[in-house]
Every structure is written in C-alpha cells, then in structure tokens.
Amino acid sequence: METAREAIAGTSKEAAQTQHTHELNRLLNPVRREVFKEAGLEGTVHIDKHHALAMKVAVGLTYSQQREIRRVLKGRGEKIAHEGAERKVAKELIGDDVTVTEMLFSSAGDGLVEKQMVKLTNIGEKLTKFLESQRESLMWHDGAIAENEVWVKVGGDHGQGSLKFSLAVVNTKNPNSKDNDILIGMQESS
C-alpha cells in the first residue's frame, strides 16, 4: 500500500499525509468510523455552544458561514452546538447593551426609507472598558498624539449586506484592525 501511495503522492511526508486524508475522506461515514475505532481513534469532536460562539467571534464568521462549517462537520460525524443555542448564549452575553430602533435611511431610488437599526446603548461605557483592557498597549505614535489624549475615529463600512458603524481607537499599534474596532451600530441593507 505504501508503494502505491508513494507512486501517487510522492515521497514527502506532507504529500503522504495529504494522500492519507484523501483516502479517509473517500470512505463512507460508517466505514470511516469503523477504521477509526479499530485504530483506537473512535469518538467524535463535540463543540459546545460556548466554544462554538467563541470560535465564530474569534474567526469573524457570519452565522451562514458557520452553518456551512456545521454541515461539513456533521457529514464527518462531528458535532457542533445548534445555532439557536449559540444565539441564546450571545443574547445572554449582550444583555441590555443593544437596542433595535426604527430610523430613516436614504435609499437609492426610494428616497427616505424607515429601516431597523441595531445600536449599542452605552457607547461611553464600552469605550472605557476597551481602553482599560488595552491600557498597557496604548500608543502615542512618536508624539503625534499627546500623552493625555485618546483619539477615536468614527467610521462606517458598507458591505456584505449591511451598513456598520464603528469606533476605532487610534492609540493602538494597528488602529485599523477589526480587533481595535467597537461596533456601535448596524443596519441590514437591501
């Protein structure tokens, strides 16, 4: 079998691992499970609702992207918490910090249109918490920013079906990084 594998994939360790992966992926789920069981690798990965939400946030996935991951994992016999359970955890974490209101937006061809806007209720508190968490890594960019000042940039981004409003703290190493942004509002665009 190894000789056949080398003829197909080559002799590098990486190529052999890739070939092994392709072979396992071609096995039907029940057969694959039996192979894993015989190899002492039985059992499935289970990602609970808290870890699933943490993964979604850390990687920056949308719920639809995570649904695709969930579908692939399920096809391989792995388990990830249901989206509903994950959304419930997110709602508990957010609490009363977010409100939904109706606002007027300008729409091409339609004039002013009333749409729902999700917004952060206490922006000052959120910004203060962020600054406290970043206290040791704040920067003043070689004197461009006075040491007793914090610069905050307010911006908007239209893309992926929504209009997002955010604050970006400039006193950071990478002020344009999404990790240094505080989302303060979002409106689904049509």
PDB file of C-alpha atoms in Angstrom, residues 3 9 21 44 52 60 65 69-70 73 76 86 90 93-95 98 114 118 132 157 160 182 189:
ATOM      1  CA  THR A   3       4.457   1.764  -2.532  1.00  0.00           C
ATOM      2  CA  ALA A   9       1.586  11.178  -3.875  1.00  0.00           C
ATOM      3  CA  THR A  21      -6.500  12.408   4.243  1.00  0.00           C
ATOM      4  CA  THR A  44     -16.324  12.441  17.869  1.00  0.00           C
ATOM      5  CA  ALA A  52     -18.888  27.487  19.059  1.00  0.00           C
ATOM      6  CA  GLY A  60     -15.045  36.535  12.379  1.00  0.00           C
ATOM      7  CA  GLN A  65     -20.532  30.710   7.191  1.00  0.00           C
ATOM      8  CA  ILE A  69     -18.872  24.524   8.767  1.00  0.00           C
ATOM      9  CA  ARG A  70     -21.568  22.817  10.841  1.00  0.00           C
ATOM     10  CA  LEU A  73     -18.585  18.634  10.413  1.00  0.00           C
ATOM     11  CA  ARG A  76     -17.854  13.775   9.040  1.00  0.00           C
ATOM     12  CA  GLU A  86     -25.432  29.656  20.320  1.00  0.00           C
ATOM     13  CA  ALA A  90     -24.918  35.521  22.608  1.00  0.00           C
ATOM     14  CA  LEU A  93     -23.876  37.938  26.986  1.00  0.00           C
ATOM     15  CA  ILE A  94     -25.125  41.066  25.230  1.00  0.00           C
ATOM     16  CA  GLY A  95     -27.965  41.666  27.701  1.00  0.00           C
ATOM     17  CA  VAL A  98     -28.052  46.601  22.399  1.00  0.00           C
ATOM     18  CA  GLU A 114     -37.568  53.521   7.502  1.00  0.00           C
ATOM     19  CA  VAL A 118     -29.260  47.880  15.892  1.00  0.00           C
ATOM     20  CA  GLU A 132      -8.929  49.749  30.304  1.00  0.00           C
ATOM     21  CA  ASP A 157     -18.489  50.355   6.323  1.00  0.00           C
ATOM     22  CA  GLN A 160     -21.680  42.011   2.927  1.00  0.00           C
ATOM     23  CA  ILE A 182     -16.003  48.766  18.590  1.00  0.00           C
ATOM     24  CA  SER A 189     -29.037  46.903   3.688  1.00  0.00           C
TER      25      SER A 189
END
